[in-house]
CSV table of C-alpha atoms in Angstrom, one decimal:
chain,number,residue,atom,x,y,z
O,1,UNK,CA,-97.4,-78.1,-301.5
O,2,UNK,CA,-99.1,-78.9,-304.7
O,3,UNK,CA,-99.3,-76.0,-307.5
O,4,UNK,CA,-102.5,-75.4,-309.6
O,5,UNK,CA,-102.1,-76.8,-313.1
O,6,UNK,CA,-105.3,-76.1,-312.8
O,7,UNK,CA,-106.1,-72.5,-313.0
O,8,UNK,CA,-102.3,-71.4,-314.1
O,9,UNK,CA,-103.2,-73.2,-317.5
O,10,UNK,CA,-105.6,-72.3,-319.0
O,11,UNK,CA,-104.6,-68.9,-320.2
O,12,UNK,CA,-103.6,-69.7,-323.8
O,13,UNK,CA,-104.0,-73.5,-323.9
O,14,UNK,CA,-103.8,-75.7,-326.9
O,15,UNK,CA,-107.6,-77.4,-327.8
O,16,UNK,CA,-106.5,-80.9,-327.9
O,17,UNK,CA,-104.9,-80.2,-324.0
O,18,UNK,CA,-108.4,-79.0,-322.7
O,19,UNK,CA,-110.1,-82.6,-324.4
O,20,UNK,CA,-107.9,-84.0,-322.3
O,21,UNK,CA,-108.6,-82.3,-318.9
O,22,UNK,CA,-111.8,-83.0,-320.0
O,23,UNK,CA,-111.8,-86.9,-320.4
O,24,UNK,CA,-110.4,-87.5,-317.8
O,25,UNK,CA,-112.9,-85.7,-314.8
O,26,UNK,CA,-115.6,-86.9,-316.9
O,27,UNK,CA,-113.8,-90.6,-315.9
O,28,UNK,CA,-112.9,-89.8,-312.7
O,29,UNK,CA,-116.8,-88.1,-312.3
O,30,UNK,CA,-117.9,-92.1,-313.5
O,31,UNK,CA,-115.2,-94.1,-311.7
O,32,UNK,CA,-115.8,-91.8,-308.4
O,33,UNK,CA,-119.6,-92.5,-308.6
O,34,UNK,CA,-119.3,-95.9,-309.1
O,35,UNK,CA,-116.8,-97.2,-306.8
O,36,UNK,CA,-116.4,-94.6,-304.6
O,37,UNK,CA,-113.0,-92.1,-303.3
O,38,UNK,CA,-110.8,-94.8,-302.1
O,39,UNK,CA,-111.3,-97.9,-303.6
O,40,UNK,CA,-110.3,-95.2,-307.7
O,41,UNK,CA,-107.1,-94.8,-307.8
O,42,UNK,CA,-105.4,-92.1,-310.1
O,43,UNK,CA,-103.8,-95.0,-312.3
O,44,UNK,CA,-107.0,-96.2,-313.2
O,45,UNK,CA,-108.9,-93.1,-313.7
O,46,UNK,CA,-106.2,-92.4,-316.2
O,47,UNK,CA,-106.2,-95.5,-317.5
O,48,UNK,CA,-110.1,-95.1,-318.5
O,49,UNK,CA,-109.1,-91.6,-320.0
O,50,UNK,CA,-106.0,-93.1,-321.9
O,51,UNK,CA,-102.7,-90.6,-320.6
O,52,UNK,CA,-100.8,-91.5,-318.1
O,53,UNK,CA,-100.8,-91.4,-314.7
O,54,UNK,CA,-98.0,-88.5,-313.8
O,55,UNK,CA,-99.8,-85.9,-316.8
O,56,UNK,CA,-103.8,-86.9,-313.7
O,57,UNK,CA,-101.2,-85.6,-310.9
O,58,UNK,CA,-99.8,-82.9,-313.5
O,59,UNK,CA,-103.2,-81.1,-313.5
O,60,UNK,CA,-105.6,-82.2,-311.2
O,61,UNK,CA,-102.6,-82.8,-308.1
O,62,UNK,CA,-104.2,-85.2,-305.6
O,63,UNK,CA,-106.8,-87.8,-305.8
O,64,UNK,CA,-109.2,-85.1,-303.5
O,65,UNK,CA,-107.8,-82.2,-305.7
O,66,UNK,CA,-108.4,-84.1,-308.9
O,67,UNK,CA,-112.2,-85.6,-307.0
O,68,UNK,CA,-112.9,-81.2,-306.6
O,69,UNK,CA,-112.2,-81.0,-310.0
O,70,UNK,CA,-114.6,-83.7,-311.1
O,71,UNK,CA,-117.2,-82.3,-309.1
O,72,UNK,CA,-117.0,-78.7,-309.3
O,73,UNK,CA,-115.9,-77.9,-306.0
O,74,UNK,CA,-114.0,-74.5,-306.4
O,75,UNK,CA,-111.8,-76.0,-303.3
O,76,UNK,CA,-109.5,-78.6,-302.3
O,77,UNK,CA,-111.3,-80.6,-299.1
O,78,UNK,CA,-108.2,-81.0,-297.8
O,79,UNK,CA,-107.6,-77.0,-297.6
O,80,UNK,CA,-109.9,-77.6,-294.9
O,81,UNK,CA,-109.4,-80.5,-293.3
O,82,UNK,CA,-106.4,-81.4,-292.9
O,83,UNK,CA,-105.5,-77.6,-290.8
O,84,UNK,CA,-108.2,-79.0,-288.3
O,85,UNK,CA,-106.1,-82.4,-287.4
O,86,UNK,CA,-104.4,-79.4,-284.7
O,87,UNK,CA,-107.9,-78.1,-283.4
O,88,UNK,CA,-108.3,-80.2,-280.1
O,89,UNK,CA,-110.8,-82.4,-279.9
O,90,UNK,CA,-113.5,-80.9,-277.8
O,91,UNK,CA,-113.5,-77.2,-279.5
O,92,UNK,CA,-114.3,-78.9,-283.1
O,93,UNK,CA,-117.6,-78.7,-282.5
O,94,UNK,CA,-117.3,-74.7,-282.4
O,95,UNK,CA,-114.6,-74.3,-284.9
O,96,UNK,CA,-116.1,-76.8,-287.8
O,97,UNK,CA,-119.3,-74.9,-288.1
O,98,UNK,CA,-117.1,-71.4,-288.1
O,99,UNK,CA,-115.3,-72.3,-291.0
O,100,UNK,CA,-117.4,-73.4,-293.0
O,101,UNK,CA,-120.2,-71.3,-292.5
O,102,UNK,CA,-118.3,-68.5,-293.9
O,103,UNK,CA,-117.1,-70.7,-296.6
O,104,UNK,CA,-120.7,-71.0,-297.5
O,105,UNK,CA,-121.3,-68.2,-297.3
O,106,UNK,CA,-118.3,-67.0,-299.6
O,107,UNK,CA,-118.2,-66.1,-303.6
O,108,UNK,CA,-116.6,-69.4,-303.2
O,109,UNK,CA,-119.5,-70.9,-300.9
O,110,UNK,CA,-122.0,-70.2,-304.6
O,111,UNK,CA,-120.4,-72.8,-307.4
O,112,UNK,CA,-120.2,-75.6,-303.9
O,113,UNK,CA,-123.9,-74.9,-302.8
O,114,UNK,CA,-124.9,-75.4,-306.9
O,115,UNK,CA,-122.5,-78.1,-307.8
O,116,UNK,CA,-124.3,-79.7,-303.8
O,117,UNK,CA,-127.5,-79.2,-305.5
O,118,UNK,CA,-127.6,-80.7,-309.3
O,119,UNK,CA,-125.4,-83.8,-307.3
O,120,UNK,CA,-128.5,-84.7,-305.2
O,121,UNK,CA,-130.9,-84.2,-307.6
O,122,UNK,CA,-129.2,-86.7,-310.2
O,123,UNK,CA,-127.6,-89.2,-310.6
O,124,UNK,CA,-124.3,-88.5,-309.0
O,125,UNK,CA,-125.8,-88.4,-305.1
O,126,UNK,CA,-123.2,-91.0,-304.7
O,127,UNK,CA,-120.6,-88.4,-305.2
O,128,UNK,CA,-122.1,-86.7,-302.2
O,129,UNK,CA,-121.7,-90.0,-300.3
O,130,UNK,CA,-118.2,-90.6,-301.6
O,131,UNK,CA,-117.4,-87.9,-300.1
O,132,UNK,CA,-118.7,-87.4,-296.4
O,133,UNK,CA,-118.0,-91.1,-295.8
O,134,UNK,CA,-114.4,-92.0,-297.2
O,135,UNK,CA,-113.0,-88.2,-297.1
O,136,UNK,CA,-114.8,-86.3,-293.8
O,137,UNK,CA,-115.7,-89.7,-291.9
O,138,UNK,CA,-112.5,-91.1,-292.4
O,139,UNK,CA,-109.8,-87.7,-291.3
O,140,UNK,CA,-112.5,-86.8,-288.4
O,141,UNK,CA,-113.6,-89.6,-287.8
O,142,UNK,CA,-110.7,-91.5,-286.4
O,143,UNK,CA,-110.4,-89.0,-283.6
O,144,UNK,CA,-113.7,-89.0,-281.8
O,145,UNK,CA,-113.8,-92.7,-282.1
O,146,UNK,CA,-114.6,-93.3,-278.2
O,147,UNK,CA,-115.7,-96.1,-277.6
O,148,UNK,CA,-114.6,-97.7,-280.1
O,149,UNK,CA,-116.7,-98.7,-283.1
O,150,UNK,CA,-118.3,-94.6,-283.0
O,151,UNK,CA,-115.8,-92.3,-284.6
O,152,UNK,CA,-118.0,-92.7,-288.0
O,153,UNK,CA,-121.6,-92.5,-286.4
O,154,UNK,CA,-120.6,-89.7,-284.9
O,155,UNK,CA,-119.4,-87.8,-287.6
O,156,UNK,CA,-122.0,-88.2,-289.2
O,157,UNK,CA,-124.3,-87.0,-286.9
O,158,UNK,CA,-122.5,-84.0,-287.3
O,159,UNK,CA,-122.8,-84.0,-291.5
O,160,UNK,CA,-126.4,-84.5,-290.6
O,161,UNK,CA,-127.0,-81.2,-289.4
O,162,UNK,CA,-124.3,-79.4,-291.7
O,163,UNK,CA,-126.6,-81.0,-294.1
O,164,UNK,CA,-129.5,-79.8,-292.8
O,165,UNK,CA,-127.6,-76.2,-292.3
O,166,UNK,CA,-127.0,-76.0,-295.9
O,167,UNK,CA,-130.4,-77.2,-297.4
O,168,UNK,CA,-132.3,-74.3,-295.1
O,169,UNK,CA,-130.0,-71.6,-295.5
O,170,UNK,CA,-129.1,-71.4,-298.9
O,171,UNK,CA,-130.8,-74.2,-300.9
O,172,UNK,CA,-135.2,-74.0,-299.6
O,173,UNK,CA,-134.4,-70.9,-297.9
O,174,UNK,CA,-136.2,-70.8,-294.4
O,175,UNK,CA,-136.2,-67.2,-293.6
O,176,UNK,CA,-135.1,-65.3,-291.0
O,177,UNK,CA,-132.9,-68.5,-290.8
O,178,UNK,CA,-131.6,-67.6,-294.2
O,179,UNK,CA,-130.6,-64.1,-293.1
O,180,UNK,CA,-128.3,-64.5,-289.6
O,181,UNK,CA,-125.3,-64.3,-289.8
O,182,UNK,CA,-122.6,-67.3,-289.9
O,183,UNK,CA,-122.3,-66.8,-286.4
O,184,UNK,CA,-125.4,-66.6,-285.2
O,185,UNK,CA,-125.8,-70.0,-286.5
O,186,UNK,CA,-122.3,-71.5,-285.6
O,187,UNK,CA,-123.1,-70.6,-282.1
O,188,UNK,CA,-126.6,-72.3,-282.4
O,189,UNK,CA,-125.5,-75.2,-283.3
O,190,UNK,CA,-121.9,-75.5,-282.3
O,191,UNK,CA,-122.8,-77.5,-278.5
O,192,UNK,CA,-124.8,-79.8,-280.8
O,193,UNK,CA,-121.7,-80.8,-283.3
O,194,UNK,CA,-119.9,-80.5,-280.2
O,195,UNK,CA,-122.2,-83.6,-278.7
O,196,UNK,CA,-122.7,-85.4,-281.7
O,197,UNK,CA,-118.6,-85.6,-281.6
O,198,UNK,CA,-117.8,-86.1,-278.0
O,199,UNK,CA,-120.8,-86.2,-275.9
O,200,UNK,CA,-122.7,-89.2,-274.1
O,201,UNK,CA,-124.4,-90.8,-277.0
O,202,UNK,CA,-126.1,-93.9,-275.5
O,203,UNK,CA,-128.3,-95.1,-277.6
O,204,UNK,CA,-126.0,-95.9,-280.5
O,205,UNK,CA,-124.3,-98.4,-278.2
Z,1,UNK,CA,-163.6,-85.5,-290.1
Z,2,UNK,CA,-163.3,-84.9,-293.5
Z,3,UNK,CA,-163.7,-87.6,-295.9
Z,4,UNK,CA,-161.0,-88.6,-298.6
Z,5,UNK,CA,-163.1,-87.8,-301.5
Z,6,UNK,CA,-159.2,-88.3,-303.7
Z,7,UNK,CA,-159.1,-92.1,-303.1
Z,8,UNK,CA,-162.7,-93.2,-302.5
Z,9,UNK,CA,-163.8,-91.1,-305.4
Z,10,UNK,CA,-161.5,-92.8,-308.3
Z,11,UNK,CA,-162.5,-95.6,-309.4
Z,12,UNK,CA,-165.1,-95.4,-311.8
Z,13,UNK,CA,-164.4,-91.4,-311.8
Z,14,UNK,CA,-165.9,-90.1,-315.3
Z,15,UNK,CA,-162.8,-89.0,-317.7
Z,16,UNK,CA,-164.0,-85.0,-317.2
Z,17,UNK,CA,-163.6,-85.5,-313.1
Z,18,UNK,CA,-160.3,-86.2,-313.4
Z,19,UNK,CA,-159.2,-83.8,-315.4
Z,20,UNK,CA,-160.5,-81.3,-313.6
Z,21,UNK,CA,-158.2,-82.2,-310.4
Z,22,UNK,CA,-155.5,-82.1,-312.4
Z,23,UNK,CA,-156.3,-78.8,-313.9
Z,24,UNK,CA,-157.2,-77.7,-309.7
Z,25,UNK,CA,-153.4,-79.3,-308.9
Z,26,UNK,CA,-151.9,-77.5,-311.6
Z,27,UNK,CA,-153.3,-73.7,-310.6
Z,28,UNK,CA,-152.5,-74.6,-306.6
Z,29,UNK,CA,-148.9,-76.1,-307.5
Z,30,UNK,CA,-148.6,-72.8,-309.3
Z,31,UNK,CA,-150.3,-70.3,-307.5
Z,32,UNK,CA,-148.7,-72.7,-304.0
Z,33,UNK,CA,-145.4,-71.8,-305.2
Z,34,UNK,CA,-145.8,-68.1,-306.3
Z,35,UNK,CA,-147.9,-66.7,-303.3
Z,36,UNK,CA,-146.9,-68.7,-300.9
Z,37,UNK,CA,-149.5,-71.6,-298.4
Z,38,UNK,CA,-150.6,-68.0,-296.7
Z,39,UNK,CA,-151.2,-65.5,-299.2
Z,40,UNK,CA,-153.2,-68.3,-301.5
Z,41,UNK,CA,-157.1,-68.5,-300.9
Z,42,UNK,CA,-158.6,-71.9,-302.5
Z,43,UNK,CA,-161.2,-69.1,-303.6
Z,44,UNK,CA,-158.1,-68.2,-305.8
Z,45,UNK,CA,-157.4,-72.2,-306.8
Z,46,UNK,CA,-160.6,-72.1,-307.4
Z,47,UNK,CA,-160.6,-69.0,-310.3
Z,48,UNK,CA,-157.8,-70.0,-311.7
Z,49,UNK,CA,-159.2,-73.2,-312.7
Z,50,UNK,CA,-162.0,-72.1,-313.6
Z,51,UNK,CA,-164.6,-73.6,-311.4
Z,52,UNK,CA,-166.4,-73.7,-307.7
Z,53,UNK,CA,-164.7,-73.5,-304.9
Z,54,UNK,CA,-167.4,-76.2,-303.6
Z,55,UNK,CA,-165.6,-78.3,-305.6
Z,56,UNK,CA,-162.0,-78.0,-304.5
Z,57,UNK,CA,-163.3,-78.5,-300.9
Z,58,UNK,CA,-165.3,-81.1,-301.8
Z,59,UNK,CA,-162.5,-82.5,-304.2
Z,60,UNK,CA,-159.8,-81.8,-301.5
Z,61,UNK,CA,-161.0,-80.6,-297.9
Z,62,UNK,CA,-159.2,-78.0,-296.2
Z,63,UNK,CA,-156.2,-76.0,-297.4
Z,64,UNK,CA,-153.5,-78.3,-296.0
Z,65,UNK,CA,-155.2,-81.0,-297.5
Z,66,UNK,CA,-154.6,-79.8,-301.0
Z,67,UNK,CA,-151.6,-78.4,-300.9
Z,68,UNK,CA,-150.4,-82.1,-300.1
Z,69,UNK,CA,-152.1,-83.5,-302.7
Z,70,UNK,CA,-150.3,-80.6,-305.2
Z,71,UNK,CA,-147.4,-81.6,-303.9
Z,72,UNK,CA,-147.9,-84.8,-303.4
Z,73,UNK,CA,-147.7,-86.0,-299.9
Z,74,UNK,CA,-149.7,-88.6,-299.6
Z,75,UNK,CA,-150.5,-87.4,-295.8
Z,76,UNK,CA,-152.2,-84.4,-294.8
Z,77,UNK,CA,-149.6,-82.5,-292.6
Z,78,UNK,CA,-151.9,-81.6,-290.1
Z,79,UNK,CA,-152.7,-85.0,-289.4
Z,80,UNK,CA,-149.1,-85.2,-288.0
Z,81,UNK,CA,-149.4,-81.6,-286.5
Z,82,UNK,CA,-152.0,-81.3,-285.0
Z,83,UNK,CA,-151.5,-84.0,-282.2
Z,84,UNK,CA,-148.7,-82.3,-281.3
Z,85,UNK,CA,-150.6,-79.4,-279.8
Z,86,UNK,CA,-151.2,-81.5,-276.9
Z,87,UNK,CA,-147.5,-82.7,-276.5
Z,88,UNK,CA,-145.7,-80.7,-273.2
Z,89,UNK,CA,-143.3,-78.1,-274.9
Z,90,UNK,CA,-140.2,-80.0,-273.0
Z,91,UNK,CA,-140.9,-83.2,-274.7
Z,92,UNK,CA,-141.3,-82.3,-278.2
Z,93,UNK,CA,-137.5,-82.8,-278.6
Z,94,UNK,CA,-138.3,-86.1,-277.8
Z,95,UNK,CA,-141.5,-87.1,-279.5
Z,96,UNK,CA,-141.5,-84.6,-282.6
Z,97,UNK,CA,-138.6,-87.4,-284.3
Z,98,UNK,CA,-140.5,-90.0,-282.8
Z,99,UNK,CA,-143.2,-89.5,-285.3
Z,100,UNK,CA,-141.8,-88.3,-287.6
Z,101,UNK,CA,-138.2,-90.8,-288.5
Z,102,UNK,CA,-141.2,-94.4,-288.5
Z,103,UNK,CA,-143.3,-91.7,-290.5
Z,104,UNK,CA,-140.1,-91.5,-292.8
Z,105,UNK,CA,-139.3,-94.9,-292.5
Z,106,UNK,CA,-142.9,-96.3,-293.3
Z,107,UNK,CA,-143.7,-96.9,-297.7
Z,108,UNK,CA,-145.7,-94.4,-296.9
Z,109,UNK,CA,-142.5,-91.6,-296.3
Z,110,UNK,CA,-141.1,-93.4,-300.1
Z,111,UNK,CA,-143.7,-90.9,-301.6
Z,112,UNK,CA,-142.5,-88.2,-299.6
Z,113,UNK,CA,-139.1,-88.4,-299.8
Z,114,UNK,CA,-139.1,-88.7,-303.6
Z,115,UNK,CA,-141.3,-85.5,-303.6
Z,116,UNK,CA,-138.8,-83.5,-301.3
Z,117,UNK,CA,-135.8,-84.9,-303.8
Z,118,UNK,CA,-137.7,-83.3,-306.9
Z,119,UNK,CA,-139.1,-80.2,-305.6
Z,120,UNK,CA,-135.3,-78.9,-304.1
Z,121,UNK,CA,-134.0,-80.3,-307.7
Z,122,UNK,CA,-136.3,-77.8,-309.4
Z,123,UNK,CA,-138.0,-73.6,-309.3
Z,124,UNK,CA,-140.6,-75.8,-306.5
Z,125,UNK,CA,-138.1,-75.7,-303.6
Z,126,UNK,CA,-140.4,-72.4,-302.7
Z,127,UNK,CA,-143.1,-75.2,-302.1
Z,128,UNK,CA,-140.7,-76.6,-299.5
Z,129,UNK,CA,-139.7,-73.3,-298.3
Z,130,UNK,CA,-143.8,-72.2,-298.0
Z,131,UNK,CA,-144.9,-75.9,-296.0
Z,132,UNK,CA,-142.3,-74.9,-293.5
Z,133,UNK,CA,-142.5,-72.2,-293.1
Z,134,UNK,CA,-146.1,-71.3,-292.6
Z,135,UNK,CA,-147.1,-74.5,-291.8
Z,136,UNK,CA,-144.7,-75.8,-289.6
Z,137,UNK,CA,-143.4,-72.6,-288.3
Z,138,UNK,CA,-146.3,-71.2,-287.2
Z,139,UNK,CA,-147.9,-74.2,-286.0
Z,140,UNK,CA,-144.7,-75.2,-283.4
Z,141,UNK,CA,-143.2,-71.6,-283.5
Z,142,UNK,CA,-145.9,-69.7,-281.2
Z,143,UNK,CA,-145.3,-72.2,-278.6
Z,144,UNK,CA,-141.4,-71.6,-278.2
Z,145,UNK,CA,-142.2,-67.7,-278.8
Z,146,UNK,CA,-140.0,-67.7,-275.6
Z,147,UNK,CA,-137.9,-65.2,-275.6
Z,148,UNK,CA,-140.9,-63.2,-277.0
Z,149,UNK,CA,-140.1,-63.3,-281.6
Z,150,UNK,CA,-137.6,-66.0,-281.3
Z,151,UNK,CA,-140.7,-68.8,-281.7
Z,152,UNK,CA,-139.6,-69.0,-285.8
Z,153,UNK,CA,-136.1,-69.7,-285.3
Z,154,UNK,CA,-136.0,-72.6,-283.0
Z,155,UNK,CA,-138.4,-74.2,-285.6
Z,156,UNK,CA,-136.4,-73.1,-287.9
Z,157,UNK,CA,-133.5,-74.4,-286.8
Z,158,UNK,CA,-134.8,-78.0,-286.0
Z,159,UNK,CA,-136.0,-77.9,-289.2
Z,160,UNK,CA,-132.8,-77.8,-290.5
Z,161,UNK,CA,-131.8,-81.2,-288.3
Z,162,UNK,CA,-134.7,-82.9,-289.2
Z,163,UNK,CA,-134.1,-81.8,-293.3
Z,164,UNK,CA,-130.6,-82.5,-292.6
Z,165,UNK,CA,-131.8,-86.3,-291.6
Z,166,UNK,CA,-133.6,-86.8,-294.6
Z,167,UNK,CA,-130.7,-85.6,-296.1
Z,168,UNK,CA,-128.3,-88.0,-294.3
Z,169,UNK,CA,-130.9,-91.7,-294.6
Z,170,UNK,CA,-133.1,-91.1,-297.4
Z,171,UNK,CA,-131.7,-89.4,-300.0
Z,172,UNK,CA,-127.3,-89.1,-299.7
Z,173,UNK,CA,-127.6,-92.9,-297.9
Z,174,UNK,CA,-124.6,-92.0,-295.2
Z,175,UNK,CA,-123.6,-95.4,-293.9
Z,176,UNK,CA,-124.1,-96.1,-291.0
Z,177,UNK,CA,-126.3,-93.7,-290.8
Z,178,UNK,CA,-128.8,-94.9,-293.5
Z,179,UNK,CA,-128.7,-98.6,-290.9
Z,180,UNK,CA,-129.6,-97.1,-287.5
Z,181,UNK,CA,-132.8,-97.5,-286.5
Z,182,UNK,CA,-135.4,-95.3,-286.2
Z,183,UNK,CA,-135.7,-95.2,-282.4
Z,184,UNK,CA,-131.3,-94.6,-282.0
Z,185,UNK,CA,-131.9,-92.0,-284.2
Z,186,UNK,CA,-135.2,-90.4,-282.8
Z,187,UNK,CA,-133.0,-90.4,-279.2
Z,188,UNK,CA,-129.9,-89.0,-280.7
Z,189,UNK,CA,-130.9,-86.5,-281.8
Z,190,UNK,CA,-134.4,-85.7,-280.0
Z,191,UNK,CA,-131.7,-83.5,-276.8
Z,192,UNK,CA,-130.4,-80.9,-279.9
Z,193,UNK,CA,-134.3,-80.4,-281.2
Z,194,UNK,CA,-135.1,-79.7,-277.5
Z,195,UNK,CA,-131.7,-77.6,-276.6
Z,196,UNK,CA,-133.1,-75.5,-280.2
Z,197,UNK,CA,-137.1,-75.4,-278.8
Z,198,UNK,CA,-136.9,-75.0,-275.2
Z,199,UNK,CA,-132.4,-74.3,-274.9
Z,200,UNK,CA,-131.4,-70.9,-274.2
Z,201,UNK,CA,-129.8,-70.0,-277.1
Z,202,UNK,CA,-127.9,-66.3,-276.6
Z,203,UNK,CA,-126.7,-65.6,-279.7
Z,204,UNK,CA,-130.2,-65.4,-281.5
Z,205,UNK,CA,-131.6,-62.9,-279.0
């Protein structure tokens, strides 16, 4: 487990380090937006920022953690996705929203929603696309790739429902939808997500 | 059926009329955003714009048509919603997306998506909320209000999936999701929408 030098280093950190961190983040944001996450290496970000790769790792940890920092997400996406590896595929539809809704409802979620809103408004929508296409689709999609070749689409239908919940609940603020408990939302959408993940979707084959 | 003075009048219309139209639209946008659609009357918009109600009706038709014009939607929402009144409730899950997807994919849809994106980005998100809460929820919700009191929520779950499709397909542009045919999306989400509309949703009662 990588430590979190980002927060640990903050107090009393000399001015130069702060500038360097910002320069790394700016270059990371540009390269992730232009080339996607998979095709962007820590090395290329370091080169663009004029620093050593080791320094980037030291400040930000993994590429996923750097991505999260670059788009201002206060959580490593892999911290949510990796534990899902132990969830049986036929329980993902229920477990996925039961993790995400409380997270989004939390204080941490506020930052996440604000980020999503500003990304969607601007040119940086490519960052959301990369995140969903490359990190989420890759992580979950290979487990539900049945019949072969459908995994990516299955996950993207799940993403469409989850993004819609974020919009309806936090951004549009539909009432009474926005005032439901996280459990009410999770339980209502769980069968939908499970069908998208493992159900029969004939029109996609 | 109201004519469409908006387009018919455009060529050769004197400058003063154009200013008046703009002033009506600006005031409509403000009042709809502040008070919602239901609580905003044509009369109050006319008063705010310093014109007669009859002129507002003459230029824009019904309140729904004025709302559509105010938020730059190139279609009267009732033109989509009213024909749905003849669709049996247990076919709405299939019919709704089979109307909306081709519409969104069309040239007319481009304007719609652009509007949605800019509304979501700005303070005018209240306009999207009013539209979904008051027009869509009211129109469809009363038909699926079973058990009584659940109609609004049922429709809002449908809205969450549909808004999610708009986001994933047109705004985020997830691939391969964005390249599916309208039929593939409609058929895949139809059972979801139908379950939200008429299925058993125990956690909501």
